Coordinates of C-alpha atoms in Angstrom, one line a residue:
Chain A
M136 CA -18.1 -33.6 -61.1
I137 CA -19.0 -32.3 -64.6
R138 CA -22.0 -30.2 -64.1
A139 CA -24.0 -28.1 -66.3
Q140 CA -26.1 -25.2 -65.7
V141 CA -29.7 -26.5 -65.5
E142 CA -33.1 -25.3 -66.1
G143 CA -34.8 -25.2 -62.6
Q144 CA -31.3 -25.7 -61.0
P145 CA -30.4 -22.9 -58.6
Y146 CA -27.5 -20.1 -59.6
I147 CA -25.5 -20.8 -57.1
D148 CA -25.2 -24.7 -56.0
W149 CA -24.7 -24.1 -51.7
G150 CA -24.0 -27.7 -51.3
W151 CA -21.2 -27.5 -54.1
I152 CA -19.4 -24.7 -52.2
A153 CA -19.5 -26.7 -48.6
D154 CA -18.9 -29.9 -50.0
H155 CA -15.3 -27.8 -51.6
M156 CA -14.4 -25.9 -48.1
D157 CA -11.0 -27.8 -48.2
D158 CA -10.3 -26.8 -51.7
V159 CA -11.2 -23.1 -50.9
W160 CA -9.0 -23.0 -48.3
T161 CA -6.1 -24.4 -50.1
R162 CA -6.7 -22.3 -53.1
L163 CA -7.3 -18.6 -50.5
I164 CA -4.0 -19.5 -48.9
E165 CA -2.5 -20.5 -52.3
H166 CA -3.8 -16.8 -53.8
S167 CA -2.5 -15.1 -50.8
Y168 CA 1.3 -16.7 -50.7
L169 CA 1.3 -15.9 -54.8
T170 CA 0.5 -12.3 -54.4
F171 CA 3.0 -11.9 -50.9
L172 CA 5.7 -13.5 -52.7
A173 CA 5.2 -11.0 -56.0
V174 CA 4.9 -7.8 -53.6
A175 CA 7.6 -8.6 -51.5
I176 CA 10.0 -9.6 -54.0
G177 CA 8.4 -6.6 -56.4
M178 CA 9.7 -4.6 -53.0
L179 CA 13.1 -5.8 -52.9
I180 CA 13.6 -4.9 -56.6
S181 CA 12.2 -1.6 -56.4
F182 CA 13.5 -0.6 -53.2
P183 CA 17.2 0.2 -54.1
L184 CA 16.1 0.9 -57.7
A185 CA 13.9 4.0 -56.8
I186 CA 16.6 5.1 -54.1
F187 CA 19.1 5.3 -56.7
A188 CA 16.4 7.0 -58.7
H189 CA 16.5 9.1 -56.3
R190 CA 19.8 9.8 -55.6
H191 CA 20.8 9.9 -59.7
R192 CA 17.8 11.9 -61.1
R193 CA 18.7 11.1 -64.7
S194 CA 18.1 7.4 -64.5
Y195 CA 14.4 7.6 -63.3
G196 CA 13.7 8.1 -66.7
P197 CA 15.0 5.4 -67.7
I198 CA 13.7 2.9 -65.2
A199 CA 10.6 4.6 -65.4
A200 CA 10.6 3.7 -69.2
V201 CA 11.3 0.2 -68.7
T202 CA 9.4 -0.8 -65.9
G203 CA 6.3 0.8 -68.0
L204 CA 6.8 -1.1 -70.8
L205 CA 6.8 -4.4 -68.6
Y206 CA 3.3 -3.0 -67.1
T207 CA 2.3 -3.2 -70.8
I208 CA 2.6 -6.3 -71.4
P209 CA -0.4 -8.0 -72.0
S210 CA -0.3 -10.8 -68.9
L211 CA -1.7 -13.6 -71.3
A212 CA 1.4 -13.2 -73.5
L213 CA 3.9 -12.7 -71.5
F214 CA 2.8 -16.4 -69.9
A215 CA 2.8 -17.9 -73.1
F216 CA 6.1 -16.2 -73.7
L217 CA 7.4 -17.8 -70.6
V218 CA 6.3 -21.0 -70.5
P219 CA 8.9 -22.8 -73.0
Y220 CA 11.7 -21.5 -70.9
T221 CA 10.2 -21.9 -66.9
R222 CA 7.0 -24.5 -67.9
L223 CA 4.5 -24.4 -65.8
S224 CA 6.0 -23.2 -62.5
V225 CA 5.8 -20.7 -59.4
L226 CA 8.9 -19.1 -61.2
T227 CA 6.9 -18.3 -64.1
A228 CA 4.0 -17.0 -62.1
E229 CA 6.0 -15.2 -60.3
I230 CA 7.9 -13.1 -62.8
G231 CA 5.1 -11.8 -64.5
L232 CA 3.0 -10.7 -61.4
V233 CA 6.0 -9.3 -60.2
S234 CA 7.1 -7.6 -63.6
Y235 CA 3.7 -5.5 -62.8
T236 CA 4.5 -4.6 -59.1
L237 CA 7.8 -2.8 -60.2
L238 CA 6.3 0.3 -62.1
I239 CA 3.6 1.3 -59.4
L240 CA 6.2 0.4 -56.5
I241 CA 9.3 2.3 -57.9
R242 CA 6.7 5.4 -58.2
G243 CA 5.6 4.9 -54.8
V244 CA 9.1 5.2 -53.4
V245 CA 10.3 7.8 -56.0
S246 CA 7.3 10.1 -55.2
G247 CA 7.1 9.5 -51.3
L248 CA 11.0 10.3 -51.5
S249 CA 10.8 13.4 -53.1
G250 CA 7.7 14.6 -51.3
V251 CA 9.6 14.8 -48.3
P252 CA 9.4 18.5 -47.0
S253 CA 12.6 20.2 -48.2
D254 CA 12.8 22.5 -44.6
A255 CA 13.0 18.7 -42.7
R256 CA 16.1 18.1 -45.3
E257 CA 17.6 21.1 -45.0
A258 CA 17.3 21.2 -40.9
A259 CA 18.5 17.5 -40.5
L260 CA 21.4 18.4 -42.9
G261 CA 22.6 21.0 -40.8
M262 CA 22.1 19.6 -37.6
G263 CA 24.7 17.0 -38.6
Y264 CA 22.7 13.9 -40.5
S265 CA 25.1 12.1 -42.8
R266 CA 23.5 10.9 -46.1
S267 CA 22.2 7.5 -45.4
E268 CA 21.3 9.1 -41.8
L269 CA 19.1 11.3 -43.8
L270 CA 17.5 8.4 -45.9
W271 CA 17.2 5.9 -43.1
R272 CA 15.9 8.3 -40.1
I273 CA 14.5 11.4 -42.0
E274 CA 13.4 10.2 -45.9
L275 CA 12.0 7.1 -46.0
P276 CA 10.4 7.3 -42.7
L277 CA 8.6 10.2 -44.0
S278 CA 7.8 8.6 -47.5
T279 CA 6.2 5.6 -45.2
P280 CA 2.6 6.8 -46.5
V281 CA 3.4 7.4 -50.0
I282 CA 5.1 4.3 -50.2
I283 CA 2.4 2.4 -48.6
A284 CA -0.2 3.8 -50.6
G285 CA 2.1 2.3 -53.7
I286 CA 2.1 -1.2 -51.7
R287 CA -1.7 -0.8 -51.4
I288 CA -2.1 -0.6 -55.0
A289 CA 0.5 -3.0 -56.2
T290 CA -1.4 -5.8 -53.8
V291 CA -4.8 -5.2 -55.1
T292 CA -3.7 -4.9 -58.8
T293 CA -1.6 -8.5 -58.3
I294 CA -4.7 -10.2 -56.0
G295 CA -6.4 -9.9 -59.5
L296 CA -3.7 -10.6 -61.4
V297 CA -3.1 -13.8 -59.8
T298 CA -6.5 -15.6 -61.0
V299 CA -5.1 -15.2 -64.6
T300 CA -1.9 -17.5 -63.4
A301 CA -4.7 -20.2 -63.3
L302 CA -4.3 -20.7 -67.0
I303 CA -0.4 -21.9 -66.5
G304 CA -2.0 -24.1 -63.5
K305 CA -1.6 -21.9 -60.3
G306 CA -4.0 -19.2 -60.2
G307 CA -5.0 -19.5 -56.3
L308 CA -8.8 -18.5 -56.5
G309 CA -8.5 -18.3 -59.8
F310 CA -9.1 -22.3 -60.3
F311 CA -12.4 -21.6 -59.6
I312 CA -13.2 -19.1 -62.2
L313 CA -11.5 -20.9 -64.9
M314 CA -13.3 -24.6 -63.7
G315 CA -16.5 -22.3 -63.9
I316 CA -15.6 -21.2 -67.4
D317 CA -14.6 -24.9 -68.6
R318 CA -17.7 -26.5 -67.1
N319 CA -20.3 -23.7 -67.7
F320 CA -20.5 -24.0 -63.7
P321 CA -21.3 -20.1 -62.6
T322 CA -21.2 -21.2 -58.7
A323 CA -17.3 -21.8 -59.4
S324 CA -16.8 -18.8 -61.5
L325 CA -18.7 -16.4 -59.0
L326 CA -16.9 -18.0 -55.9
G327 CA -13.8 -17.6 -57.2
S328 CA -14.3 -13.7 -58.4
I329 CA -16.3 -13.0 -55.2
L330 CA -13.5 -14.5 -52.9
S331 CA -10.7 -12.9 -54.9
L332 CA -12.5 -9.5 -54.5
G333 CA -13.0 -10.3 -50.8
L334 CA -9.5 -11.0 -50.9
A335 CA -8.0 -7.6 -52.0
V336 CA -11.0 -5.6 -49.9
L337 CA -9.7 -7.6 -46.8
V338 CA -5.8 -6.8 -47.4
D339 CA -6.1 -3.0 -48.8
F340 CA -8.0 -2.5 -45.4
L341 CA -5.5 -4.1 -43.4
L342 CA -2.8 -2.2 -45.2
V343 CA -4.6 1.2 -44.4
R344 CA -4.3 0.1 -40.5
V345 CA -0.9 -0.8 -40.7
E346 CA -0.5 2.5 -42.2
R347 CA -2.1 4.3 -40.1
L348 CA -0.1 2.4 -37.1
V349 CA 3.1 3.5 -38.4
T350 CA 2.8 6.4 -39.3
P351 CA 0.7 7.9 -35.8
W352 CA 2.2 11.4 -37.0
A353 CA 0.5 11.6 -40.2
H354 CA -3.0 11.2 -38.6
R355 CA -2.9 13.4 -35.6
E356 CA -5.7 16.3 -35.4
R357 CA -4.5 19.5 -36.1
R358 CA -4.9 21.4 -32.8
A359 CA -2.7 24.4 -33.1
T360 CA -3.4 25.9 -29.5
I361 CA -2.7 24.8 -26.2
Chain B
M761 CA 38.7 42.2 -27.8
P762 CA 38.2 38.5 -27.3
E763 CA 39.4 35.6 -29.3
A764 CA 37.1 35.4 -32.2
M765 CA 35.0 32.4 -32.1
I766 CA 34.2 32.8 -35.7
R767 CA 36.6 34.1 -38.6
L768 CA 36.2 34.3 -42.4
E769 CA 38.9 35.6 -44.1
D770 CA 38.7 36.3 -48.1
V771 CA 35.6 34.1 -48.6
T772 CA 34.4 33.9 -51.8
K773 CA 31.4 31.9 -53.1
R774 CA 30.8 31.3 -56.9
F775 CA 27.9 29.2 -57.9
D776 CA 27.8 26.9 -61.0
S777 CA 24.9 28.4 -62.8
T778 CA 26.1 32.0 -62.4
D779 CA 28.9 34.2 -63.2
Q780 CA 28.7 36.3 -60.7
S781 CA 30.0 35.6 -57.1
A782 CA 27.5 35.4 -54.6
V783 CA 30.1 36.1 -51.8
E784 CA 33.3 38.3 -53.2
G785 CA 36.1 38.6 -50.5
L786 CA 34.6 38.6 -47.6
S787 CA 36.2 38.9 -44.0
M788 CA 34.6 39.2 -40.7
E789 CA 35.2 38.1 -37.2
V790 CA 32.5 37.3 -34.8
A791 CA 34.1 37.4 -31.1
D792 CA 32.9 34.8 -28.6
G793 CA 29.4 35.3 -27.1
E794 CA 28.6 37.8 -29.9
T795 CA 25.6 38.5 -31.4
V796 CA 26.2 39.5 -35.0
V797 CA 23.5 40.0 -37.7
L798 CA 23.7 39.9 -41.3
V799 CA 21.2 42.0 -43.0
G800 CA 20.4 43.2 -46.4
P801 CA 18.7 43.1 -49.5
S802 CA 17.7 39.9 -51.1
G803 CA 20.9 38.7 -53.1
C804 CA 23.4 40.0 -51.0
G805 CA 24.7 36.7 -50.2
K806 CA 24.1 37.2 -46.2
T807 CA 22.2 33.4 -46.3
T808 CA 24.9 32.2 -48.7
T809 CA 27.7 33.4 -46.0
M810 CA 25.8 32.0 -43.0
K811 CA 26.0 28.6 -44.8
M812 CA 29.5 28.6 -45.7
I813 CA 30.1 28.7 -41.9
N814 CA 28.6 25.3 -41.4
R815 CA 29.6 23.9 -44.9
L816 CA 25.9 23.3 -46.1
V817 CA 27.6 25.7 -48.7
E818 CA 31.1 25.5 -49.4
P819 CA 32.8 28.2 -50.2
T820 CA 35.1 28.6 -53.4
S821 CA 38.0 30.2 -51.9
G822 CA 38.8 31.3 -48.4
H823 CA 39.0 30.1 -45.5
I824 CA 36.4 30.1 -42.8
F825 CA 37.7 29.3 -38.8
V826 CA 35.3 28.4 -36.3
D827 CA 36.8 28.2 -32.7
G828 CA 40.4 28.9 -34.3
T829 CA 39.9 25.5 -36.5
D830 CA 39.4 25.8 -40.3
V831 CA 36.0 24.3 -41.0
L832 CA 37.2 23.0 -44.4
E833 CA 39.5 20.6 -42.7
Q834 CA 37.0 18.9 -40.5
D835 CA 34.4 16.5 -41.3
A836 CA 31.4 18.5 -42.5
V837 CA 29.0 16.2 -40.3
R838 CA 31.0 16.3 -37.4
L839 CA 31.5 20.2 -37.2
R840 CA 27.2 20.7 -37.8
R841 CA 26.7 18.6 -35.1
G842 CA 28.3 21.0 -32.9
I843 CA 27.3 24.4 -34.1
G844 CA 23.2 25.0 -33.4
Y845 CA 20.9 25.4 -37.3
V846 CA 17.9 27.3 -36.8
I847 CA 16.0 28.4 -40.5
Q848 CA 13.2 30.1 -41.3
S849 CA 10.6 27.3 -42.1
I850 CA 12.2 25.7 -38.6
G851 CA 12.0 22.7 -40.4
L852 CA 11.2 20.3 -37.5
L853 CA 10.8 16.6 -38.0
P854 CA 7.1 15.8 -38.5
H855 CA 7.3 12.2 -37.7
R856 CA 8.7 13.0 -34.4
T857 CA 7.2 14.3 -31.6
V858 CA 8.4 17.8 -30.0
A859 CA 10.8 15.8 -27.2
Q860 CA 12.1 13.7 -30.1
N861 CA 12.8 16.7 -31.9
M862 CA 14.3 18.2 -29.1
A863 CA 16.6 15.1 -29.0
T864 CA 17.8 14.8 -32.4
V865 CA 21.2 16.3 -31.8
P866 CA 21.9 14.6 -28.4
K867 CA 20.8 11.6 -30.3
L868 CA 22.9 11.5 -32.9
E869 CA 26.0 12.5 -30.5
G870 CA 24.8 9.3 -28.9
W871 CA 23.6 10.4 -25.1
E872 CA 22.3 8.2 -22.9
G873 CA 18.4 8.3 -22.6
G874 CA 18.8 9.8 -18.8
R875 CA 20.8 12.8 -19.9
I876 CA 18.7 13.5 -22.8
E877 CA 15.6 13.4 -20.6
E878 CA 17.3 15.8 -18.1
R879 CA 18.1 18.4 -21.0
I880 CA 14.8 18.1 -22.7
S881 CA 13.6 19.1 -19.1
E882 CA 16.2 22.0 -19.2
L883 CA 15.0 23.3 -22.2
V884 CA 11.3 23.4 -20.9
S885 CA 12.0 25.3 -18.7
I886 CA 14.5 27.7 -20.4
F887 CA 12.3 28.2 -23.2
D888 CA 9.0 28.4 -20.8
L889 CA 7.5 25.7 -23.0
D890 CA 4.3 23.4 -21.9
E891 CA 5.1 20.2 -20.6
R892 CA 2.3 18.7 -22.1
M893 CA 3.6 19.7 -25.5
L894 CA 6.6 17.2 -25.9
E895 CA 4.0 14.4 -26.7
R896 CA 2.5 16.3 -29.8
Y897 CA 3.3 16.5 -33.3
P898 CA 5.0 19.2 -35.0
S899 CA 1.8 19.8 -36.6
E900 CA -0.1 20.1 -33.7
L901 CA 1.7 23.4 -32.8
S902 CA 1.0 26.8 -33.8
G903 CA 3.6 29.1 -35.2
G904 CA 5.2 30.4 -32.6
Q905 CA 5.4 27.4 -30.7
R906 CA 7.0 26.1 -33.4
Q907 CA 9.4 28.6 -33.5
R908 CA 10.6 28.4 -29.7
V909 CA 10.9 24.8 -30.5
G910 CA 12.7 24.8 -33.4
V911 CA 15.0 27.5 -31.2
A912 CA 15.5 25.1 -28.1
R913 CA 16.3 21.9 -30.4
A914 CA 19.0 23.6 -32.4
L915 CA 20.3 24.7 -28.7
A916 CA 19.8 21.1 -27.2
A917 CA 23.7 19.8 -27.6
D918 CA 24.7 23.0 -26.0
P919 CA 26.7 23.9 -29.1
P920 CA 28.9 27.2 -28.2
V921 CA 28.2 28.8 -32.1
M922 CA 24.3 29.7 -33.6
L923 CA 23.4 30.1 -37.2
M924 CA 19.8 31.6 -37.3
D925 CA 18.6 31.8 -40.6
E926 CA 15.3 34.2 -40.5
P927 CA 14.0 32.4 -37.5
F928 CA 11.5 34.3 -36.4
G929 CA 10.3 35.2 -39.9
A930 CA 7.3 33.0 -40.6
V931 CA 4.8 34.4 -37.4
D932 CA 3.2 37.6 -37.2
P933 CA 4.8 40.8 -35.9
I934 CA 3.3 40.4 -32.1
V935 CA 4.9 37.3 -31.9
R936 CA 7.7 37.7 -33.2
E937 CA 8.4 40.5 -30.6
R938 CA 7.9 38.2 -28.1
L939 CA 9.9 35.5 -29.4
Q940 CA 12.7 38.1 -29.9
D941 CA 12.4 39.4 -26.5
Q942 CA 12.6 35.9 -25.5
F943 CA 15.6 34.9 -27.5
L944 CA 17.5 38.6 -26.0
D945 CA 16.7 36.9 -22.4
I946 CA 18.2 33.5 -23.1
Q947 CA 21.0 34.8 -24.8
R948 CA 21.4 37.2 -22.1
R949 CA 21.9 33.9 -20.0
L950 CA 23.6 31.6 -22.3
Q951 CA 26.3 33.8 -24.2
K952 CA 26.3 31.8 -27.8
T953 CA 28.3 33.2 -30.1
I954 CA 25.6 33.8 -33.0
V955 CA 25.5 34.8 -36.6
F956 CA 21.9 36.0 -37.4
V957 CA 20.5 36.4 -40.9
T958 CA 17.8 39.0 -41.6
H959 CA 16.5 41.4 -43.9
D960 CA 14.6 43.3 -41.1
I961 CA 16.4 46.2 -39.9
D962 CA 14.3 46.9 -37.0
E963 CA 14.7 43.1 -35.9
A964 CA 18.7 43.7 -36.1
I965 CA 18.9 46.6 -34.2
K966 CA 17.1 45.0 -31.8
I967 CA 18.9 41.9 -30.9
A968 CA 22.4 42.7 -32.7
D969 CA 25.6 43.3 -30.9
R970 CA 26.9 44.1 -34.1
I971 CA 25.2 44.4 -37.3
A972 CA 26.8 43.8 -40.6
I973 CA 25.0 45.7 -43.5
L974 CA 25.6 43.4 -46.9
N975 CA 25.4 44.8 -50.6
V976 CA 25.0 42.7 -53.4
G977 CA 28.0 40.0 -54.0
G978 CA 28.2 40.1 -50.0
K979 CA 30.1 43.4 -50.0
I980 CA 30.1 44.7 -46.3
E981 CA 29.3 48.2 -46.6
Q982 CA 29.0 48.7 -42.4
F983 CA 30.2 46.4 -39.5
A984 CA 29.2 48.1 -36.5
T985 CA 27.0 48.3 -33.5
P986 CA 23.1 49.4 -34.0
E987 CA 23.9 52.7 -31.9
E988 CA 26.9 53.4 -34.1
I989 CA 25.0 52.7 -37.6
L990 CA 22.1 54.3 -36.8
R991 CA 24.0 57.4 -35.4
Q992 CA 26.8 57.4 -38.2
P993 CA 25.8 55.8 -41.4
A994 CA 28.9 54.7 -43.3
N995 CA 27.5 55.8 -46.7
D996 CA 24.1 56.3 -48.6
F997 CA 23.3 52.7 -48.8
V998 CA 23.5 52.1 -45.4
R999 CA 21.2 55.3 -44.6
K1000 CA 18.8 54.0 -47.4
F1001 CA 18.4 50.8 -45.6
V1002 CA 18.4 51.7 -42.2
G1003 CA 15.6 54.0 -43.6
V1004 CA 13.4 56.7 -42.2
E1005 CA 13.2 57.5 -38.4
R1006 CA 16.9 56.7 -37.6
G1007 CA 16.1 58.9 -34.5
L1008 CA 13.5 57.3 -33.5
K1009 CA 15.1 53.9 -33.5
R1010 CA 18.3 55.1 -31.8
L1011 CA 15.9 56.1 -29.1
A1012 CA 14.4 52.5 -28.7
L1013 CA 18.0 51.4 -28.2
M1014 CA 18.7 54.4 -25.6
K1015 CA 17.5 53.1 -21.9
V1016 CA 16.0 56.4 -19.5
E1017 CA 18.7 55.3 -17.0
E1018 CA 21.8 56.0 -19.4
I1019 CA 20.8 59.6 -19.1
R1020 CA 20.4 62.1 -16.6
V1021 CA 16.9 63.1 -16.0
E1022 CA 15.8 66.4 -14.9
D1023 CA 14.6 68.2 -12.1
G1024 CA 10.8 69.0 -11.9
P1025 CA 8.9 70.5 -9.3
V1026 CA 7.9 68.2 -6.3
T1027 CA 6.4 68.7 -2.8
A1028 CA 5.7 66.8 0.2
P1029 CA 2.4 66.2 1.7
G1030 CA 3.9 68.1 5.3
S1031 CA 4.4 71.4 2.9
S1032 CA 2.5 74.5 2.8
S1033 CA 0.3 75.4 -0.3
K1034 CA 2.4 78.6 -0.3
D1035 CA 6.2 76.9 -0.8
A1036 CA 4.5 74.2 -3.2
L1037 CA 3.2 77.0 -5.5
E1038 CA 6.3 78.8 -5.3
E1039 CA 8.1 75.4 -6.6
L1040 CA 5.6 75.2 -9.2
A1041 CA 6.1 78.4 -10.3
R1042 CA 9.8 78.1 -10.3
F1043 CA 9.8 75.9 -13.2
D1044 CA 6.4 77.3 -14.7
F1045 CA 4.1 74.4 -14.4
D1046 CA 0.8 74.1 -13.4
W1047 CA 1.3 71.0 -11.2
I1048 CA 3.5 69.6 -9.0
S1049 CA 4.2 65.9 -7.8
V1050 CA 3.9 65.2 -4.7
V1051 CA 6.7 62.8 -2.8
E1052 CA 6.9 61.1 0.6
D1053 CA 9.9 59.9 1.8
G1054 CA 11.3 59.3 -1.7
E1055 CA 8.1 57.8 -2.9
L1056 CA 6.2 59.4 -5.2
L1057 CA 2.5 60.1 -4.4
G1058 CA 0.7 61.8 -7.3
W1059 CA 0.5 65.1 -8.4
V1060 CA -1.6 68.2 -7.5
D1061 CA -2.4 71.3 -9.6
R1062 CA -2.2 74.8 -9.2
S1063 CA -6.6 75.4 -8.4
G1064 CA -5.9 72.8 -5.8
L1065 CA -3.3 74.1 -4.2
E1066 CA -4.6 77.7 -4.1
K1067 CA -8.0 76.9 -2.0
A1068 CA -5.8 74.8 0.3
E1069 CA -3.9 75.4 3.0
R1070 CA -1.2 72.5 3.1
V1071 CA -0.7 70.4 0.6
S1072 CA -2.0 67.4 2.3
D1073 CA -5.2 69.3 2.1
V1074 CA -5.6 68.0 -1.5
D1075 CA -5.8 64.6 -2.6
P1076 CA -2.7 63.7 -4.8
R1077 CA -4.1 62.2 -8.2
P1078 CA -2.1 59.1 -9.6
F1079 CA -0.1 59.6 -12.8
S1080 CA -1.3 57.6 -15.8
A1081 CA 1.7 56.4 -16.5
Y1082 CA 5.7 56.9 -15.9
V1083 CA 8.6 55.6 -17.2
T1084 CA 11.2 53.7 -14.9
G1085 CA 15.0 53.4 -15.6
E1086 CA 14.5 50.5 -17.6
S1087 CA 12.4 51.9 -20.5
T1088 CA 13.8 53.0 -23.4
L1089 CA 13.6 56.5 -24.6
R1090 CA 11.4 56.5 -27.1
E1091 CA 8.8 55.1 -24.7
A1092 CA 9.6 58.1 -22.7
L1093 CA 8.8 60.0 -25.6
D1094 CA 5.9 58.2 -26.6
S1095 CA 4.8 59.0 -22.5
I1096 CA 5.4 63.0 -23.6
V1097 CA 3.7 63.8 -26.5
T1098 CA 0.7 61.7 -24.8
S1099 CA 0.8 63.1 -21.5
R1100 CA -1.5 66.3 -21.1
T1101 CA 1.2 67.9 -19.9
Q1102 CA 4.0 67.0 -22.0
V1103 CA 6.2 65.4 -19.6
A1104 CA 7.2 62.1 -18.6
V1105 CA 8.2 61.4 -14.8
V1106 CA 10.1 59.1 -14.3
A1107 CA 9.9 56.6 -10.7
T1108 CA 11.4 53.2 -10.3
E1109 CA 9.7 50.0 -10.1
G1110 CA 9.0 50.7 -6.3
Q1111 CA 7.5 54.4 -7.2
R1112 CA 10.3 55.9 -6.1
Y1113 CA 10.9 59.4 -7.3
K1114 CA 13.4 60.1 -10.1
G1115 CA 12.7 63.3 -12.2
I1116 CA 11.4 64.1 -15.2
L1117 CA 11.8 64.3 -19.3
T1118 CA 11.0 66.7 -21.7
L1119 CA 10.9 66.7 -24.6
E1120 CA 14.1 68.8 -25.3
K1121 CA 16.4 66.9 -23.3
I1122 CA 15.6 63.9 -25.2
S1123 CA 16.0 66.0 -28.9
K1124 CA 19.2 66.8 -27.3
E1125 CA 20.0 62.9 -26.7
I1126 CA 19.8 62.4 -30.2
V1127 CA 21.5 65.6 -31.7
T1128 CA 25.0 64.7 -29.4

């Protein structure tokens, strides 16, 4: 299977791609799975933290600082650091991927909550909403567009980062990119890159659709007369 | 006076950040079905006072009773569901349709769907809303529509008490006037106990049963009917706050039917011109009202009568304007000063002649 770029050979070897469609599908699914898992776990961690930060303003500084620090660790260094403890596993990959989503997701939820119009909040309290009813029925629904915007950024970022986990034996489409580099075989690198990019664009588009679907009120034409 | 629906006893509120009390030792009572307007300059504690009634602001000391129960001994959330609440910015929930917004409190209270729907169509007819509006989101409404939906929402669970904080403050003057008229009309029917906050003394005069004029620190400078405040301001503060045109503002509160109208020259189509001219001379007028079986036909002037045998020979000209018993004295005054003859003719809606009003008569009403 060792191939090299040879003079006269086409830059993209369509035949090779056609022969490896099964592999492409497997890697694509693995890529999507790693991404979904990272964003989902990231959300599970971020959501309560963000609500806590929203309720206790003073805790937002430290939370933002810690997640910001995680965000700045170079991904290669992080994986290298983790491998001795968690070996070449999905766990290692996910610890890294999840860490990078936290800053974006927490910030999304917190800014969504603080963007809730204060008059809506006051009217709701005045009408007899309890604190938790206010959060679940007013504040979170109204924050949804901003929260989903955060999820979009986190997801697109994660899709890109998943390719790096190829270095520790996971990596989804990163597998092809790494293979292309190792074997000086541009077809594989290009395939991995383009599919990864395409996946990011597709998922981003789908999330925009979801956002429109769940927040119809945020997208109505303003027509103020009858 | 009936049992007070809302009673404030020696209520004080001090905010942590300031030494000065926002409200100091305030006591007042609001009777069942009464509209009390709190008015005063900014910083007078009117909004703070109102918010203590539904515990959006907790009093530092003192007691507040709503319908006989101390609000501080009630669960704040339950208390608020029983009190209608409208704020200036309205605070419609942007993610809910107009119908869902109106259903807010009934839903919190666990009403079943059919009952909520029924109540919403009731509100639609009370507030004369457009049915098509129900499925819209607040961002799709005009300012005036939002205000009406906000008030309708506050009334949804039919609370006996309403708190309204400048509910008509955010709309233009023409819409505001319409909303106030509608508010008065609805309040006449529903007879809620209302505490209404505004900084606009004219709004207060228009809608209040009683006005509490507050000074800085929640000090009540005067607590009386609009008429009394205009007639007899308690002190300089009130006089200044009520402002110029006190007399005119009082005229706006008085109806033509509340005073005795004057007699004016009247004739019938069947009378002779001579009799009509005599009648006209008796009042020192140069025109005369023509009335047939109590119905006002119009007026004829002296030169017309002088050329005729009988009144019926002259075509009576219609009055360009007349006032009715429902008109305010201010409208009557306007009619007087804009008419060529300096007289307002009073008739009923059905053109039944009542008499006339002159400038002297109206100014006498203000002075007494």
